[in-house]
């Protein structure tokens, strides 16, 4: 009857359901169909029942969360082998280590692992252990059990396959440690780049390079990006050593640390990613292997990857601790040097009369604010202002009074404007205001408020009250233009304001 066409079996099944007066349920239909066909039908995958089990499984620890994710994936892919591995994993998490289960006599049909291959596999496990550290005692117990079992006479392949699958699953947790090491390396690398940026606050080129380095070392990383970081870093270190003679010793030590960081980071980026992918892929292949020919090349690949990871991890842990100590010491030294550098550079970047930025300081500030504006996508305004009738003040009252008027304007501006707004003396009686996070309408309003405030604060020369006013042009920086282009637009608007009657603010 097994050779009858399926449609005939189905027709007979329906007749039997009616003859026996059975309810036409799927289970009754399937039972009679199998009876007539003389075979057992394929049982559907119990998705609903397994999903109910999944909802009550524990997920408090990282290991349990990982297992629960794998359980959900096994249900979605209807993979019985993966379900078996997950259940064994839960058992391993919940039970104390026990001795390897004694091997009972296997039937003649059971495949036996060759002695030389079993010994090679045992050596592989020995090479794996140094890469795991001492934090996970369970994985060491599983490794010991597996090695002991492999070195027993005639270990059956099926048992080795199951034990090895469980061990490689547990082994995958070691890759999380590698990810943590890489994150620590990146954190220390950013700390050093930040120190370089702090040291270079008075050096436009060097600060820009340091900011580029920080952006280039942000994950995801590739070897090409790391090569670019290394090339940029060599330029930065050379420039910094040349420009900051008093910080030469600290910078040279940073150079050594950064070279080591980049070398180790490049190795960790490649080896950690490759090792993680290799372990997951090999664990899957081993779990699905059905013969010795399939498992042999996989084990050879695992042995090679693990040996390299073991050596690399031991070296990285030692270097990482040493670099942490050295970086902390250098951080304190750099802070002290920075204070001295700031004092030495203040005079070169500020106008001695008004205390505002000079042209050099203005150029650096504009480059910095433009880079920030474009990085964040925020608006930036430039305001060029010129004191009205300043020549008559000089001619009538003298240059000393004229200088005092400039100081008065700078003082009022600093008191009225925001802390982040930067004032620079552009030349003579002209000043430039940098207004971050400000569009052109808000910039015009801010300059108008400053004009009103100046009218309430007379400049006193003896008993004479002198009203200081200015004309200003405001330009918002466009995406593609330079700071000089924006200043030229602001300058044209400022002259238009003067021709329109002075004491006005015009937008470019």
mmCIF file of N, CA, C and O in Angstrom, residues 43-87:
data_model
loop_
_atom_site.group_PDB
_atom_site.id
_atom_site.type_symbol
_atom_site.label_atom_id
_atom_site.label_comp_id
_atom_site.label_asym_id
_atom_site.label_seq_id
_atom_site.Cartn_x
_atom_site.Cartn_y
_atom_site.Cartn_z
ATOM 1 N N UNK A 43 6.903 14.926 11.094
ATOM 2 C CA UNK A 43 6.270 15.684 12.164
ATOM 3 C C UNK A 43 6.658 17.168 12.057
ATOM 4 O O UNK A 43 7.833 17.494 11.886
ATOM 5 N N UNK A 44 5.711 18.079 12.120
ATOM 6 C CA UNK A 44 6.050 19.508 12.019
ATOM 7 C C UNK A 44 6.885 19.976 13.208
ATOM 8 O O UNK A 44 6.810 19.411 14.306
ATOM 9 N N UNK A 45 7.679 20.983 12.965
ATOM 10 C CA UNK A 45 8.529 21.550 14.012
ATOM 11 C C UNK A 45 7.644 22.261 15.041
ATOM 12 O O UNK A 45 6.817 23.104 14.682
ATOM 13 N N UNK A 46 7.799 21.946 16.338
ATOM 14 C CA UNK A 46 6.897 22.508 17.367
ATOM 15 C C UNK A 46 7.256 23.944 17.740
ATOM 16 O O UNK A 46 7.693 24.216 18.866
ATOM 17 N N UNK A 47 7.062 24.872 16.811
ATOM 18 C CA UNK A 47 7.435 26.268 17.075
ATOM 19 C C UNK A 47 6.726 26.837 18.300
ATOM 20 O O UNK A 47 7.348 27.463 19.170
ATOM 21 N N UNK A 48 5.400 26.643 18.352
ATOM 22 C CA UNK A 48 4.616 27.258 19.431
ATOM 23 C C UNK A 48 5.032 26.733 20.794
ATOM 24 O O UNK A 48 5.205 27.488 21.758
ATOM 25 N N UNK A 49 5.207 25.396 20.890
ATOM 26 C CA UNK A 49 5.579 24.818 22.183
ATOM 27 C C UNK A 49 6.965 25.301 22.619
ATOM 28 O O UNK A 49 7.174 25.647 23.795
ATOM 29 N N UNK A 50 7.909 25.333 21.687
ATOM 30 C CA UNK A 50 9.249 25.777 22.043
ATOM 31 C C UNK A 50 9.273 27.266 22.388
ATOM 32 O O UNK A 50 10.024 27.696 23.273
ATOM 33 N N UNK A 51 8.456 28.056 21.710
ATOM 34 C CA UNK A 51 8.384 29.486 22.043
ATOM 35 C C UNK A 51 7.839 29.685 23.455
ATOM 36 O O UNK A 51 8.251 30.602 24.175
ATOM 37 N N UNK A 52 6.882 28.832 23.873
ATOM 38 C CA UNK A 52 6.368 28.911 25.245
ATOM 39 C C UNK A 52 7.479 28.603 26.248
ATOM 40 O O UNK A 52 7.587 29.244 27.298
ATOM 41 N N UNK A 53 8.329 27.606 25.918
ATOM 42 C CA UNK A 53 9.457 27.283 26.791
ATOM 43 C C UNK A 53 10.434 28.457 26.840
ATOM 44 O O UNK A 53 10.978 28.805 27.899
ATOM 45 N N UNK A 54 10.660 29.076 25.696
ATOM 46 C CA UNK A 54 11.610 30.192 25.617
ATOM 47 C C UNK A 54 11.214 31.333 26.555
ATOM 48 O O UNK A 54 12.065 31.964 27.177
ATOM 49 N N UNK A 55 9.919 31.579 26.663
ATOM 50 C CA UNK A 55 9.460 32.719 27.479
ATOM 51 C C UNK A 55 9.725 32.534 28.962
ATOM 52 O O UNK A 55 9.749 33.504 29.707
ATOM 53 N N UNK A 56 9.937 31.306 29.418
ATOM 54 C CA UNK A 56 10.161 31.085 30.850
ATOM 55 C C UNK A 56 11.607 30.759 31.156
ATOM 56 O O UNK A 56 11.959 30.535 32.315
ATOM 57 N N UNK A 57 12.479 30.707 30.140
ATOM 58 C CA UNK A 57 13.885 30.425 30.395
ATOM 59 C C UNK A 57 14.541 31.628 31.075
ATOM 60 O O UNK A 57 14.224 32.775 30.756
ATOM 61 N N UNK A 58 15.486 31.418 31.981
ATOM 62 C CA UNK A 58 16.142 32.532 32.681
ATOM 63 C C UNK A 58 17.063 33.296 31.732
ATOM 64 O O UNK A 58 17.633 32.727 30.802
ATOM 65 N N UNK A 59 17.215 34.604 31.992
ATOM 66 C CA UNK A 59 18.095 35.444 31.173
ATOM 67 C C UNK A 59 18.690 36.552 32.035
ATOM 68 O O UNK A 59 18.689 37.725 31.660
ATOM 69 N N UNK A 60 19.203 36.188 33.208
ATOM 70 C CA UNK A 60 19.756 37.191 34.111
ATOM 71 C C UNK A 60 21.240 37.450 33.841
ATOM 72 O O UNK A 60 21.698 38.583 33.916
ATOM 73 N N UNK A 61 22.012 36.412 33.543
ATOM 74 C CA UNK A 61 23.446 36.559 33.343
ATOM 75 C C UNK A 61 23.757 36.710 31.864
ATOM 76 O O UNK A 61 22.942 36.358 31.011
ATOM 77 N N UNK A 62 24.974 37.242 31.529
ATOM 78 C CA UNK A 62 25.347 37.335 30.112
ATOM 79 C C UNK A 62 25.304 35.991 29.400
ATOM 80 O O UNK A 62 24.890 35.904 28.241
ATOM 81 N N UNK A 63 25.733 34.915 30.096
ATOM 82 C CA UNK A 63 25.694 33.606 29.477
ATOM 83 C C UNK A 63 24.281 33.147 29.167
ATOM 84 O O UNK A 63 24.005 32.585 28.102
ATOM 85 N N UNK A 64 23.350 33.373 30.106
ATOM 86 C CA UNK A 64 21.963 32.985 29.880
ATOM 87 C C UNK A 64 21.336 33.814 28.758
ATOM 88 O O UNK A 64 20.552 33.289 27.959
ATOM 89 N N UNK A 65 21.685 35.096 28.673
ATOM 90 C CA UNK A 65 21.145 35.929 27.601
ATOM 91 C C UNK A 65 21.629 35.436 26.246
ATOM 92 O O UNK A 65 20.885 35.407 25.271
ATOM 93 N N UNK A 66 22.899 35.075 26.174
ATOM 94 C CA UNK A 66 23.436 34.555 24.925
ATOM 95 C C UNK A 66 22.730 33.257 24.529
ATOM 96 O O UNK A 66 22.354 33.054 23.367
ATOM 97 N N UNK A 67 22.525 32.367 25.497
ATOM 98 C CA UNK A 67 21.847 31.096 25.214
ATOM 99 C C UNK A 67 20.409 31.337 24.764
ATOM 100 O O UNK A 67 19.904 30.661 23.860
ATOM 101 N N UNK A 68 19.743 32.297 25.408
ATOM 102 C CA UNK A 68 18.358 32.569 25.050
ATOM 103 C C UNK A 68 18.272 33.092 23.608
ATOM 104 O O UNK A 68 17.357 32.731 22.862
ATOM 105 N N UNK A 69 19.233 33.919 23.218
ATOM 106 C CA UNK A 69 19.257 34.410 21.830
ATOM 107 C C UNK A 69 19.463 33.263 20.852
ATOM 108 O O UNK A 69 18.808 33.174 19.813
ATOM 109 N N UNK A 70 20.354 32.335 21.200
ATOM 110 C CA UNK A 70 20.596 31.192 20.329
ATOM 111 C C UNK A 70 19.370 30.265 20.290
ATOM 112 O O UNK A 70 19.064 29.667 19.251
ATOM 113 N N UNK A 71 18.663 30.150 21.408
ATOM 114 C CA UNK A 71 17.455 29.337 21.447
ATOM 115 C C UNK A 71 16.406 29.916 20.495
ATOM 116 O O UNK A 71 15.755 29.186 19.720
ATOM 117 N N UNK A 72 16.238 31.238 20.538
ATOM 118 C CA UNK A 72 15.276 31.900 19.650
ATOM 119 C C UNK A 72 15.664 31.719 18.182
ATOM 120 O O UNK A 72 14.808 31.465 17.328
ATOM 121 N N UNK A 73 16.974 31.811 17.886
ATOM 122 C CA UNK A 73 17.431 31.633 16.516
ATOM 123 C C UNK A 73 17.208 30.200 16.043
ATOM 124 O O UNK A 73 16.844 29.952 14.884
ATOM 125 N N UNK A 74 17.426 29.217 16.940
ATOM 126 C CA UNK A 74 17.226 27.813 16.570
ATOM 127 C C UNK A 74 15.753 27.541 16.246
ATOM 128 O O UNK A 74 15.435 26.772 15.335
ATOM 129 N N UNK A 75 14.836 28.184 16.986
ATOM 130 C CA UNK A 75 13.406 28.015 16.694
ATOM 131 C C UNK A 75 13.081 28.621 15.335
ATOM 132 O O UNK A 75 12.349 28.030 14.532
ATOM 133 N N UNK A 76 13.637 29.805 15.078
ATOM 134 C CA UNK A 76 13.335 30.476 13.809
ATOM 135 C C UNK A 76 13.837 29.683 12.604
ATOM 136 O O UNK A 76 13.194 29.657 11.550
ATOM 137 N N UNK A 77 15.018 29.015 12.774
ATOM 138 C CA UNK A 77 15.588 28.243 11.657
ATOM 139 C C UNK A 77 15.206 26.772 11.698
ATOM 140 O O UNK A 77 15.641 26.001 10.847
ATOM 141 N N UNK A 78 14.405 26.372 12.729
ATOM 142 C CA UNK A 78 13.969 24.974 12.888
ATOM 143 C C UNK A 78 15.164 24.024 12.900
ATOM 144 O O UNK A 78 15.205 22.994 12.226
ATOM 145 N N UNK A 79 16.156 24.376 13.708
ATOM 146 C CA UNK A 79 17.418 23.636 13.758
ATOM 147 C C UNK A 79 17.486 22.818 15.048
ATOM 148 O O UNK A 79 17.735 23.352 16.128
ATOM 149 N N UNK A 80 17.232 21.501 14.927
ATOM 150 C CA UNK A 80 17.266 20.641 16.107
ATOM 151 C C UNK A 80 18.674 20.551 16.698
ATOM 152 O O UNK A 80 18.836 20.479 17.918
ATOM 153 N N UNK A 81 19.707 20.550 15.858
ATOM 154 C CA UNK A 81 21.070 20.460 16.357
ATOM 155 C C UNK A 81 21.429 21.667 17.214
ATOM 156 O O UNK A 81 22.051 21.540 18.268
ATOM 157 N N UNK A 82 21.013 22.859 16.742
ATOM 158 C CA UNK A 82 21.279 24.060 17.529
ATOM 159 C C UNK A 82 20.521 24.044 18.852
ATOM 160 O O UNK A 82 21.037 24.465 19.895
ATOM 161 N N UNK A 83 19.277 23.533 18.832
ATOM 162 C CA UNK A 83 18.511 23.414 20.081
ATOM 163 C C UNK A 83 19.219 22.496 21.069
ATOM 164 O O UNK A 83 19.277 22.770 22.276
ATOM 165 N N UNK A 84 19.784 21.419 20.558
ATOM 166 C CA UNK A 84 20.502 20.507 21.434
ATOM 167 C C UNK A 84 21.697 21.207 22.090
ATOM 168 O O UNK A 84 21.924 21.080 23.296
ATOM 169 N N UNK A 85 22.454 21.974 21.298
ATOM 170 C CA UNK A 85 23.611 22.678 21.846
ATOM 171 C C UNK A 85 23.196 23.690 22.909
ATOM 172 O O UNK A 85 23.864 23.850 23.931
ATOM 173 N N UNK A 86 22.074 24.389 22.674
ATOM 174 C CA UNK A 86 21.610 25.378 23.653
ATOM 175 C C UNK A 86 21.215 24.706 24.967
ATOM 176 O O UNK A 86 21.551 25.173 26.063
ATOM 177 N N UNK A 87 20.501 23.580 24.880
ATOM 178 C CA UNK A 87 20.082 22.881 26.093
ATOM 179 C C UNK A 87 21.281 22.360 26.863
ATOM 180 O O UNK A 87 21.321 22.426 28.103
#
